Coordinates of C-alpha atoms and ligand atoms in Angstrom, one line a residue:
X1 CA -5.0 3.8 -0.5
X2 CA -6.3 5.1 2.8
X3 CA -8.0 8.1 1.2
X4 CA -11.5 6.9 0.8
X5 CA -11.6 6.0 4.5
X6 CA -10.3 9.4 5.6
X7 CA -12.6 11.3 3.3
X8 CA -15.6 9.3 4.6
X9 CA -14.9 9.9 8.2
X10 CA -14.1 13.6 7.6
X11 CA -17.3 14.1 5.6
X12 CA -19.4 12.1 8.0
X13 CA -19.0 14.7 10.7
X14 CA -20.2 17.5 8.5
X15 CA -23.2 15.8 6.9
X16 CA -26.9 16.6 7.6
X17 CA -28.6 14.1 9.8
X18 CA -30.5 12.3 7.0
X19 CA -27.2 11.5 5.2
X20 CA -25.9 10.0 8.4
X21 CA -28.5 7.2 8.1
X22 CA -26.6 4.3 6.7
X23 CA -27.0 4.0 3.0
X24 CA -28.4 0.5 3.2
X25 CA -31.2 1.8 5.5
X26 CA -31.8 4.7 3.2
X27 CA -32.3 2.4 0.3
X28 CA -34.6 0.1 2.2
X29 CA -36.7 3.1 3.2
X30 CA -36.7 4.3 -0.4
X31 CA -37.8 0.9 -1.6
X32 CA -40.7 0.8 0.9
X33 CA -41.9 4.3 0.0
X34 CA -41.4 3.6 -3.7
X35 CA -43.5 0.4 -3.6
X36 CA -46.3 2.2 -1.7
X37 CA -46.3 5.0 -4.2
X38 CA -46.3 2.6 -7.1
X39 CA -49.4 0.9 -5.7
X40 CA -51.1 4.2 -5.2
X41 CA -50.4 5.1 -8.8
X42 CA -52.0 1.9 -10.1
X43 CA -49.5 -1.0 -9.8
X44 CA -49.7 -2.0 -13.4
X45 CA -52.8 0.0 -14.3
X46 CA -51.8 3.6 -14.1
X47 CA -54.3 6.3 -14.9
X48 CA -53.4 8.3 -18.0
X49 CA -53.8 11.5 -15.9
X50 CA -50.6 10.5 -14.0
X51 CA -48.6 9.5 -17.0
X52 CA -46.4 12.5 -17.1
X53 CA -45.7 12.4 -13.4
X54 CA -44.9 8.7 -13.6
X55 CA -42.5 9.2 -16.5
X56 CA -40.7 12.0 -14.7
X57 CA -40.1 9.6 -11.7
X58 CA -37.3 8.1 -13.8
X59 CA -35.3 11.4 -13.9
X60 CA -33.2 11.0 -10.7
X61 CA -32.1 7.6 -11.8
X62 CA -31.2 8.9 -15.3
X63 CA -29.1 11.8 -13.9
X64 CA -27.4 9.5 -11.4
X65 CA -26.5 7.1 -14.2
X66 CA -25.2 9.9 -16.4
X67 CA -23.0 11.1 -13.6
X68 CA -21.7 7.7 -12.9
X69 CA -20.9 7.1 -16.6
X70 CA -19.0 10.5 -16.7
X71 CA -17.0 9.6 -13.5
X72 CA -16.1 6.1 -14.5
X73 CA -13.2 6.9 -16.8
X74 CA -11.5 9.6 -14.8
X75 CA -11.8 7.2 -11.8
X76 CA -10.0 4.4 -13.6
X77 CA -7.4 6.7 -14.9
X78 CA -6.4 8.3 -11.6
X79 CA -6.9 5.1 -9.5
X80 CA -4.4 3.2 -11.7
X81 CA -1.9 6.1 -11.9
X82 CA -2.2 6.5 -8.1
X83 CA -1.5 2.8 -7.5
X84 CA 1.6 2.9 -9.7
X85 CA 3.0 6.1 -8.1
X86 CA 2.4 5.0 -4.5
X87 CA 3.3 1.3 -4.4
X88 CA 6.5 -0.6 -5.1
X89 CA 6.3 -3.9 -6.9
X90 CA 9.6 -5.9 -7.2
X91 CA 10.2 -7.5 -10.8
X92 CA 9.6 -11.3 -10.6
X93 CA 7.1 -11.0 -8.0
X94 CA 5.3 -8.4 -9.9
X95 CA 5.1 -10.7 -13.0
X96 CA 3.8 -13.7 -10.8
X97 CA 1.3 -11.4 -9.3
X98 CA 0.1 -10.2 -12.6
X99 CA -0.4 -13.7 -13.9
X100 CA -2.3 -14.8 -10.7
X101 CA -4.5 -11.7 -10.9
X102 CA -5.3 -12.3 -14.5
X103 CA -6.1 -16.0 -14.1
X104 CA -8.2 -15.6 -11.1
X105 CA -10.3 -12.7 -12.6
X106 CA -10.7 -14.7 -15.9
X107 CA -11.9 -17.7 -13.9
X108 CA -14.3 -15.5 -12.0
X109 CA -15.8 -14.1 -15.1
X110 CA -16.1 -17.5 -16.8
X111 CA -17.8 -18.9 -13.7
X112 CA -20.2 -15.9 -13.7
X113 CA -21.1 -16.3 -17.4
X114 CA -21.5 -20.1 -17.1
X115 CA -23.9 -19.7 -14.2
X116 CA -25.9 -17.0 -16.0
X117 CA -26.0 -19.0 -19.2
X118 CA -27.1 -22.1 -17.4
X119 CA -29.6 -20.5 -14.9
X120 CA -30.8 -17.8 -17.3
X121 CA -32.1 -15.6 -14.4
X122 CA -33.3 -13.0 -16.8
X123 CA -35.8 -15.3 -18.3
X124 CA -37.6 -16.1 -15.0
X125 CA -39.7 -12.9 -15.4
X126 CA -39.8 -10.3 -18.0
X127 CA -39.8 -6.5 -18.2
X128 CA -42.4 -6.9 -21.0
X129 CA -41.4 -3.8 -22.8
X130 CA -38.2 -3.2 -24.8
X131 CA -37.4 0.5 -25.0
X132 CA -36.9 1.5 -28.6
X133 CA -33.5 2.0 -29.9
X134 CA -32.0 -0.6 -27.6
X135 CA -31.2 -3.3 -30.2
X136 CA -27.8 -4.8 -29.4
X137 CA -25.7 -4.5 -32.5
X138 CA -24.5 -7.8 -33.8
X139 CA -20.8 -8.3 -33.3
X140 CA -18.4 -11.1 -34.3
X141 CA -15.3 -12.3 -32.6
X142 CA -12.4 -10.3 -34.2
X143 CA -9.3 -10.6 -31.9
X144 CA -7.2 -8.4 -34.3
X145 CA -9.9 -5.8 -34.3
X146 CA -9.9 -5.8 -30.5
X147 CA -6.1 -5.2 -30.5
X148 CA -6.4 -2.4 -33.1
X149 CA -9.2 -0.8 -31.0
X150 CA -7.2 -0.9 -27.9
X151 CA -4.8 1.8 -29.4
X152 CA -6.6 5.3 -29.1
X153 CA -6.5 7.8 -31.9
X154 CA -5.6 10.5 -29.4
X155 CA -4.6 10.5 -25.8
X156 CA -7.7 12.1 -24.4
X157 CA -10.1 10.4 -26.7
X158 CA -10.8 7.4 -24.4
X159 CA -11.8 9.8 -21.6
X160 CA -14.3 11.4 -24.0
X161 CA -15.6 8.3 -25.5
X162 CA -15.7 6.4 -22.1
X163 CA -13.7 3.6 -23.8
X164 CA -12.5 1.5 -20.9
X165 CA -10.0 -0.7 -22.8
X166 CA -8.1 2.2 -24.5
X167 CA -8.2 4.0 -21.2
X168 CA -6.5 1.2 -19.3
X169 CA -3.8 1.1 -22.1
X170 CA -3.1 4.9 -21.5
X171 CA -3.3 4.5 -17.7
X172 CA -0.9 1.6 -17.6
X173 CA 1.5 3.2 -20.0
X174 CA 1.7 6.4 -18.0
X175 CA 1.6 4.5 -14.8
X176 CA 4.7 2.4 -15.7
X177 CA 6.6 5.3 -17.1
X178 CA 5.8 7.6 -14.1
X179 CA 6.8 4.9 -11.7
X180 CA 10.1 4.3 -13.5
X181 CA 10.9 8.1 -13.6
X182 CA 10.1 8.3 -9.8
X183 CA 12.5 5.3 -9.1
X184 CA 15.2 7.0 -11.2
X185 CA 14.8 10.3 -9.5
X186 CA 14.9 8.7 -6.1
X187 CA 18.1 6.9 -7.0
X188 CA 19.7 10.2 -8.1
X189 CA 18.4 12.0 -4.9
X190 CA 16.0 14.2 -6.9
X191 CA 12.4 15.0 -5.9
X192 CA 11.0 16.4 -9.1
X193 CA 8.4 13.6 -9.3
X194 CA 6.7 14.8 -6.0
X195 CA 4.4 17.5 -7.4
X196 CA 3.1 15.0 -10.0
X197 CA 2.5 12.5 -7.3
X198 CA 0.8 15.0 -5.2
X199 CA -1.5 16.2 -8.0
X200 CA -2.5 12.6 -8.8
X201 CA -3.2 12.0 -5.1
X202 CA -5.3 15.1 -4.9
X203 CA -7.2 14.3 -8.2
X204 CA -7.9 10.8 -6.9
X205 CA -9.3 12.3 -3.7
X206 CA -11.4 14.7 -5.7
X207 CA -13.0 12.1 -7.9
X208 CA -13.8 9.8 -4.9
X209 CA -15.5 12.9 -3.2
X210 CA -17.7 13.7 -6.2
X211 CA -18.5 10.0 -6.4
X212 CA -19.6 10.0 -2.8
X213 CA -22.0 13.0 -3.7
X214 CA -23.5 10.9 -6.5
X215 CA -23.7 7.8 -4.3
X216 CA -25.7 9.9 -1.7
X217 CA -28.3 10.4 -4.4
X218 CA -28.7 6.7 -5.1
X219 CA -31.7 6.2 -2.6
X220 CA -33.6 9.0 -4.5
X221 CA -32.8 7.3 -7.8
X222 CA -34.0 3.9 -6.5
X223 CA -37.2 5.6 -5.1
X224 CA -38.0 7.1 -8.5
X225 CA -37.2 4.1 -10.7
X226 CA -38.9 1.5 -8.5
X227 CA -42.0 3.7 -8.1
X228 CA -42.2 4.2 -11.8
X229 CA -41.8 0.5 -12.6
X230 CA -44.4 -0.7 -10.0
X231 CA -46.8 2.1 -11.2
X232 CA -46.4 1.0 -14.9
X233 CA -45.9 -2.7 -14.7
X234 CA -46.8 -4.0 -11.3
X235 CA -44.4 -6.5 -9.7
X236 CA -43.6 -8.7 -12.6
X237 CA -40.2 -7.0 -13.4
X238 CA -38.9 -7.9 -9.9
X239 CA -39.6 -11.6 -10.1
X240 CA -36.5 -12.1 -12.2
X241 CA -34.3 -9.9 -9.7
X242 CA -34.9 -12.7 -7.1
X243 CA -33.5 -15.1 -9.6
X244 CA -30.6 -12.9 -10.4
X245 CA -29.7 -12.7 -6.7
X246 CA -29.8 -16.5 -6.5
X247 CA -27.6 -16.9 -9.6
X248 CA -25.0 -14.3 -8.4
X249 CA -24.8 -16.1 -4.9
X250 CA -24.3 -19.5 -6.7
X251 CA -21.6 -18.0 -8.9
X252 CA -19.8 -16.3 -5.9
X253 CA -19.9 -19.6 -4.0
X254 CA -18.4 -21.5 -6.9
X255 CA -15.6 -18.9 -7.1
X256 CA -15.0 -19.3 -3.5
X257 CA -14.6 -23.0 -4.0
X258 CA -12.2 -22.3 -6.8
X259 CA -10.1 -20.2 -4.4
X260 CA -10.0 -22.9 -1.8
X261 CA -8.9 -25.5 -4.3
X262 CA -6.1 -23.3 -5.5
X263 CA -5.0 -22.5 -1.9
X264 CA -5.0 -26.3 -1.1
X265 CA -3.0 -27.3 -4.3
X266 CA -0.8 -24.3 -4.5
X267 CA 0.2 -23.2 -1.0
X268 CA 1.0 -24.6 2.4
X269 CA -2.1 -23.2 3.9
X270 CA -5.1 -25.6 4.5
X271 CA -8.5 -24.4 3.3
X272 CA -9.8 -24.6 6.9
X273 CA -6.9 -22.4 8.2
X274 CA -7.6 -20.0 5.4
X275 CA -11.2 -19.7 6.1
X276 CA -11.0 -19.6 10.0
X277 CA -8.0 -17.3 9.9
X278 CA -9.5 -15.0 7.3
X279 CA -12.9 -14.7 8.8
X280 CA -12.4 -11.3 10.4
X281 CA -11.5 -9.9 7.0
X282 CA -14.5 -11.5 5.3
X283 CA -16.9 -10.2 8.0
X284 CA -15.4 -6.7 7.8
X285 CA -15.7 -6.7 4.0
X286 CA -19.4 -7.8 4.1
X287 CA -20.2 -5.3 6.8
X288 CA -18.4 -2.3 5.2
X289 CA -18.9 -3.1 1.4
X290 CA -15.4 -1.8 1.0
X291 CA -12.3 -3.8 0.3
X292 CA -10.1 -0.7 0.8
X293 CA -11.5 -0.1 4.3
X294 CA -10.9 -3.8 4.9
X295 CA -7.3 -3.7 3.6
X296 CA -5.5 -3.2 6.9
X297 CA -7.5 -6.1 8.5
X298 CA -6.8 -8.4 5.5
X299 CA -3.0 -7.6 5.8
X300 CA -3.1 -8.3 9.5
X301 CA -4.9 -11.6 9.5
X302 CA -2.8 -12.9 6.6
X303 CA 0.3 -12.5 8.8
X304 CA -0.9 -13.0 12.3
X305 CA -3.8 -15.6 12.0
X306 CA -2.9 -17.4 8.8
X307 CA 0.9 -17.0 9.2
X308 CA 2.0 -15.8 5.8
X309 CA 5.3 -14.0 5.2
X310 CA 5.0 -10.2 5.3
X311 CA 6.1 -9.9 1.6
X312 CA 3.3 -12.2 0.4
X313 CA 0.8 -10.6 2.6
X314 CA 1.7 -7.1 1.4
X315 CA 1.8 -8.1 -2.4
X316 CA -1.5 -9.7 -2.4
X317 CA -3.5 -7.6 0.2
X318 CA -1.9 -4.2 -0.4
X319 CA -0.8 -4.1 -4.1
X320 CA -3.0 -6.7 -5.6
X321 CA -6.1 -5.4 -3.8
X322 CA -5.8 -2.2 -5.9
X323 CA -6.3 -4.1 -9.2
X324 CA -7.9 -7.4 -8.0
X325 CA -11.7 -7.3 -7.8
X326 CA -12.8 -10.8 -9.0
X327 CA -16.2 -10.5 -7.3
X328 CA -16.9 -7.3 -9.1
X329 CA -15.7 -8.7 -12.4
X330 CA -18.0 -11.8 -12.0
X331 CA -20.9 -9.5 -11.0
X332 CA -20.4 -7.1 -13.9
X333 CA -20.3 -9.9 -16.5
X334 CA -23.4 -11.6 -15.0
X335 CA -25.3 -8.3 -14.9
X336 CA -24.7 -7.6 -18.6
X337 CA -25.9 -11.2 -19.4
X338 CA -28.9 -10.9 -17.2
X339 CA -30.1 -7.6 -18.5
X340 CA -29.6 -8.9 -22.1
X341 CA -31.8 -11.9 -21.1
X342 CA -34.4 -9.8 -19.5
X343 CA -34.6 -7.8 -22.7
X344 CA -34.8 -11.0 -24.7
X345 CA -31.8 -9.9 -26.7
X346 CA -29.3 -12.7 -26.1
X347 CA -25.6 -12.0 -26.3
X348 CA -23.7 -13.9 -28.9
X349 CA -20.4 -15.7 -28.1
X350 CA -18.5 -12.8 -29.6
X351 CA -20.4 -10.3 -27.5
X352 CA -19.7 -12.4 -24.5
X353 CA -16.0 -12.4 -25.2
X354 CA -16.2 -8.5 -25.2
X355 CA -18.0 -8.7 -22.0
X356 CA -15.2 -10.8 -20.5
X357 CA -12.6 -8.3 -21.7
X358 CA -14.3 -5.2 -20.6
X359 CA -15.2 -6.7 -17.2
X360 CA -11.6 -7.5 -16.6
X361 CA -10.7 -3.9 -17.2
X362 CA -13.8 -2.5 -15.6
X363 CA -13.0 -4.6 -12.4
X364 CA -9.3 -3.4 -12.4
X365 CA -10.6 0.2 -12.6
X366 CA -13.3 -0.3 -9.7
X367 CA -12.2 1.5 -6.6
X368 CA -12.5 -0.7 -3.3
X369 CA -15.4 1.4 -2.1
X370 CA -19.1 0.7 -1.8
X371 CA -21.1 0.5 -5.1
X372 CA -17.9 1.2 -7.2
X373 CA -18.8 -1.8 -9.4
X374 CA -22.0 0.0 -10.5
X375 CA -19.9 2.8 -11.8
X376 CA -17.6 0.8 -14.0
X377 CA -20.5 -1.5 -15.0
X378 CA -21.8 1.3 -17.3
X379 CA -18.6 0.7 -19.4
X380 CA -19.3 -3.0 -19.8
X381 CA -22.9 -2.3 -20.9
X382 CA -21.8 0.3 -23.4
X383 CA -19.3 -2.0 -24.9
X384 CA -22.0 -4.3 -26.2
X385 CA -24.6 -1.7 -26.8
X386 CA -26.9 -2.6 -23.7
X387 CA -29.0 0.3 -22.5
X388 CA -27.4 1.6 -19.3
X389 CA -30.7 2.7 -17.8
X390 CA -31.4 -0.9 -16.8
X391 CA -28.5 -0.6 -14.3
X392 CA -31.0 1.4 -12.2
X393 CA -33.0 -1.8 -11.6
X394 CA -29.8 -3.5 -10.3
X395 CA -29.3 -0.6 -7.9
X396 CA -32.2 -1.8 -5.9
X397 CA -30.3 -5.0 -4.9
X398 CA -26.8 -3.7 -5.0
X399 CA -26.7 -2.8 -1.3
X400 CA -26.8 -6.6 -0.6
X401 CA -24.9 -8.0 -3.6
X402 CA -22.1 -5.4 -3.1
X403 CA -21.5 -6.9 0.4
X404 CA -21.3 -10.3 -1.0
X405 CA -18.9 -9.5 -3.9
X406 CA -16.7 -7.3 -1.6
X407 CA -16.2 -10.3 0.7
X408 CA -15.1 -12.3 -2.5
X409 CA -12.9 -9.4 -3.7
X410 CA -11.0 -9.7 -0.3
X411 CA -10.9 -13.5 -0.5
X412 CA -9.3 -13.2 -4.0
X413 CA -6.6 -10.9 -2.5
X414 CA -5.9 -13.4 0.3
X415 CA -5.7 -16.3 -2.2
X416 CA -3.2 -14.5 -4.2
X417 CA -1.1 -13.8 -1.0
X418 CA -1.3 -17.5 -0.1
X419 CA -0.2 -18.7 -3.5
X420 CA 2.7 -16.2 -3.5
X421 CA 3.8 -17.6 -0.1
X422 CA 4.4 -21.0 -1.8
X423 CA 4.4 -24.5 -0.5
X424 CA 6.7 -24.0 2.6
X425 CA 5.5 -22.3 5.8
X426 CA 7.7 -19.5 7.0
X427 CA 10.3 -20.5 9.5
X428 CA 10.8 -19.0 12.9
X429 CA 13.8 -16.9 11.5
X430 CA 11.4 -15.5 8.9
X431 CA 8.7 -14.7 11.5
Ligands
LIG501 N1 -17.5 -2.6 -3.0 C1 -16.5 -3.3 -3.8 C2 -15.3 -3.3 -3.1 O1 -15.0 -2.5 -2.2 C3 -16.3 -2.8 -5.1 C4 -17.7 -3.0 -5.9 O2 -18.6 -2.1 -5.8 O3 -17.7 -3.9 -6.7 O4 -14.4 -4.2 -3.3

């Protein structure tokens, strides 16, 4: 999946100067300007004369979130199809890989939910107002209902309804079948699959490009929503965001400890060797916020610095990386719980189960590019009836937390590679 990288560099040359300022810096500038404007507008005591202007400040954030919601499902569909069409996964290794990916992602989400339930970052400060019509509908645990709901009424319905679970079912079914057809055709010397593969590749590029346009508007959205919040409610709403950052960092650290324990128990690699050898990949992930851009470095350090076999390195870092975003899964689940706490509408056990399921699928569908987790997060929120406009608040801290969860996404891929490599180091013959 080198597309996002090439698109970024291609577009970078044709961008106007203000878009060439790094996104992080743009967001910081937007934050400073927004806080200043919020203070000028009253910082919690706005004058009624400015009421309409202040309300309208939320429009860019609303539009950006609407666009992200609309893009999330096509992104998941084409990303999964693209991965199946362009990568080759051998049978047994494929099954082991699937089990490892699922257990690690589930562990990440459970750690995230545990930390969010124990530390309750959303109750450290409050947004004071609950917008009307945002009550979370009561839901009970109904495993059979979940299975029934996973099968869509019509093929295109999940795209229209933004239903991520049904969409993954469709994407996986078509992905597996298209892959099998491609392999059969290659064996028969035919090339009929090629146009489909090309179309999927082009569509994937197109969705990522549109996503880049929307992401370019994020600083404007941050500016509007922060200025509006400061003007209307002062600084109280941001208190709990600090607590949220701390809670996410605690959860990511626990997940990293989980990886190191698994690597120690399940592979020949020592945790120290893993950390030191992988440091280039972690630093690149942190500085680029993109596990896809980091992918070649991850692959390289796994072989040259940690010393894994090429097959394990490629399965974990090249194939697994497309599906495996544990940091994103942990973050999405924590965000849903955090916002529900902020709103004082606590999610029941059944609803948290739905959060676990949708976060697994949403993280599978998240592309390895900056801020992709925010896009698929809309689906997690919708699944338990949380108002998605609160994601705009999270955008203000996403430039930092995205870096942290991307580093963990990469660490997750490397852990899978180490576990696939097994308990015996490669011999000189294998090198
Ligand atoms: N930036 C992350 C990655 O590249 C995805 C996300 O936004 O969670 O892995």
